[in-house]
Amino acid sequence: MASMYASKAAQKHLSTLGHFFKPTNTLEYLLGLAAANYELTASIPAVVQYLESVPWDEISKHEEKLQAILLDYLKSKPEVFKIWGEPSADRAKRVPVISFTVKGRSSKEVVDQIEVNSDYGCRWGAMYSNRLVEDIMGLDPIDGVCRVSLVHYNTEEEVRGYVKVLDEIVSS
């Protein structure tokens, strides 16, 4: 679900994404493909209620603790890992999405081994940032980085478990 604003002047330069027989006099007609997903639309009040009740400061403190566990481990082995981005767990400096590479190993291989040997999920690649990965970071944009996303419903125990699996993989 999304929303977008485009001025009438900008809309004149758009081609429709919808059916050829639909009018093109509104942004909704120009960019709308069909009806909204009914289930998602019906969930909006509950999502808004949830977001209004979230203790954001407490969540960011928790996420700071989570990322500190992984970042501290990665920093403890600089001969093995390269952290891409802010190495501090300080919530004022970063969000808990951590990208790293393992020296001498492909990111795909590392993630595949993690997922084969555990229930933990992480991703590898450029995450739609091919120019950043290739031109700035100097990495192969196909293989890219290993990326771990931590959120408020993750536990410290889960992150320690992930670190244990990662350590076993890089130590073998």
mmCIF file of C-alpha atoms in Angstrom, residues 84-158:
data_model
loop_
_atom_site.group_PDB
_atom_site.id
_atom_site.type_symbol
_atom_site.label_atom_id
_atom_site.label_comp_id
_atom_site.label_asym_id
_atom_site.label_seq_id
_atom_site.Cartn_x
_atom_site.Cartn_y
_atom_site.Cartn_z
ATOM 1 C CA TRP A 84 30.098 -2.021 5.922
ATOM 2 C CA GLY A 85 28.661 1.070 7.566
ATOM 3 C CA GLU A 86 28.713 2.442 11.073
ATOM 4 C CA PRO A 87 30.429 -0.066 13.404
ATOM 5 C CA SER A 88 28.860 1.417 16.538
ATOM 6 C CA ALA A 89 25.585 0.087 17.939
ATOM 7 C CA ASP A 90 24.635 3.648 18.969
ATOM 8 C CA ARG A 91 20.985 4.066 18.004
ATOM 9 C CA ALA A 92 21.588 7.742 17.268
ATOM 10 C CA LYS A 93 24.022 6.728 14.521
ATOM 11 C CA ARG A 94 22.437 3.680 12.893
ATOM 12 C CA VAL A 95 19.447 1.402 12.567
ATOM 13 C CA PRO A 96 19.814 -2.332 13.222
ATOM 14 C CA VAL A 97 20.415 -3.420 9.639
ATOM 15 C CA ILE A 98 23.977 -4.729 9.538
ATOM 16 C CA SER A 99 25.965 -5.437 6.395
ATOM 17 C CA PHE A 100 29.233 -7.338 6.443
ATOM 18 C CA THR A 101 31.481 -9.498 4.317
ATOM 19 C CA VAL A 102 33.587 -12.482 5.306
ATOM 20 C CA LYS A 103 37.143 -12.313 3.999
ATOM 21 C CA GLY A 104 37.822 -15.105 1.512
ATOM 22 C CA ARG A 105 34.201 -16.218 1.241
ATOM 23 C CA SER A 106 31.308 -15.247 -0.961
ATOM 24 C CA SER A 107 28.369 -13.630 0.771
ATOM 25 C CA LYS A 108 26.018 -16.095 -0.899
ATOM 26 C CA GLU A 109 28.016 -19.037 0.441
ATOM 27 C CA VAL A 110 27.950 -17.642 4.001
ATOM 28 C CA VAL A 111 24.202 -16.964 3.956
ATOM 29 C CA ASP A 112 23.452 -20.344 2.353
ATOM 30 C CA GLN A 113 25.437 -22.092 5.092
ATOM 31 C CA ILE A 114 23.674 -20.126 7.830
ATOM 32 C CA GLU A 115 20.269 -21.027 6.441
ATOM 33 C CA VAL A 116 21.146 -24.706 5.878
ATOM 34 C CA ASN A 117 22.541 -25.072 9.394
ATOM 35 C CA SER A 118 19.915 -23.104 11.333
ATOM 36 C CA ASP A 119 16.484 -21.497 11.317
ATOM 37 C CA TYR A 120 18.017 -18.016 11.095
ATOM 38 C CA GLY A 121 17.334 -15.941 8.031
ATOM 39 C CA CYS A 122 19.579 -13.311 6.508
ATOM 40 C CA ARG A 123 20.208 -12.120 2.967
ATOM 41 C CA TRP A 124 23.080 -11.614 0.575
ATOM 42 C CA GLY A 125 23.532 -9.368 -2.438
ATOM 43 C CA ALA A 126 23.343 -5.681 -3.251
ATOM 44 C CA MET A 127 19.772 -5.156 -1.987
ATOM 45 C CA TYR A 128 18.952 -2.999 -5.029
ATOM 46 C CA SER A 129 22.023 -0.832 -4.345
ATOM 47 C CA ASN A 130 24.210 -2.112 -7.178
ATOM 48 C CA ARG A 131 25.983 1.190 -7.821
ATOM 49 C CA LEU A 132 26.812 1.640 -4.141
ATOM 50 C CA VAL A 133 28.097 -1.927 -3.820
ATOM 51 C CA GLU A 134 30.118 -1.895 -7.037
ATOM 52 C CA ASP A 135 31.240 1.723 -7.479
ATOM 53 C CA ILE A 136 31.713 2.815 -3.854
ATOM 54 C CA MET A 137 32.337 -0.397 -1.932
ATOM 55 C CA GLY A 138 34.235 -2.104 -4.770
ATOM 56 C CA LEU A 139 32.349 -5.377 -4.415
ATOM 57 C CA ASP A 140 30.738 -7.670 -6.948
ATOM 58 C CA PRO A 141 27.121 -6.454 -7.013
ATOM 59 C CA ILE A 142 25.845 -9.973 -7.641
ATOM 60 C CA ASP A 143 27.438 -11.362 -4.458
ATOM 61 C CA GLY A 144 27.402 -8.115 -2.471
ATOM 62 C CA VAL A 145 27.232 -8.319 1.312
ATOM 63 C CA CYS A 146 25.654 -10.438 4.024
ATOM 64 C CA ARG A 147 22.833 -8.431 5.589
ATOM 65 C CA VAL A 148 21.119 -9.016 8.918
ATOM 66 C CA SER A 149 18.023 -7.040 9.850
ATOM 67 C CA LEU A 150 17.143 -6.952 13.524
ATOM 68 C CA VAL A 151 13.838 -5.618 14.801
ATOM 69 C CA HIS A 152 11.999 -5.165 18.071
ATOM 70 C CA TYR A 153 10.518 -8.650 18.145
ATOM 71 C CA ASN A 154 13.931 -10.319 17.944
ATOM 72 C CA THR A 155 15.448 -11.426 21.241
ATOM 73 C CA GLU A 156 18.978 -11.198 22.564
ATOM 74 C CA GLU A 157 18.979 -15.006 22.716
ATOM 75 C CA GLU A 158 18.193 -15.180 18.984
#
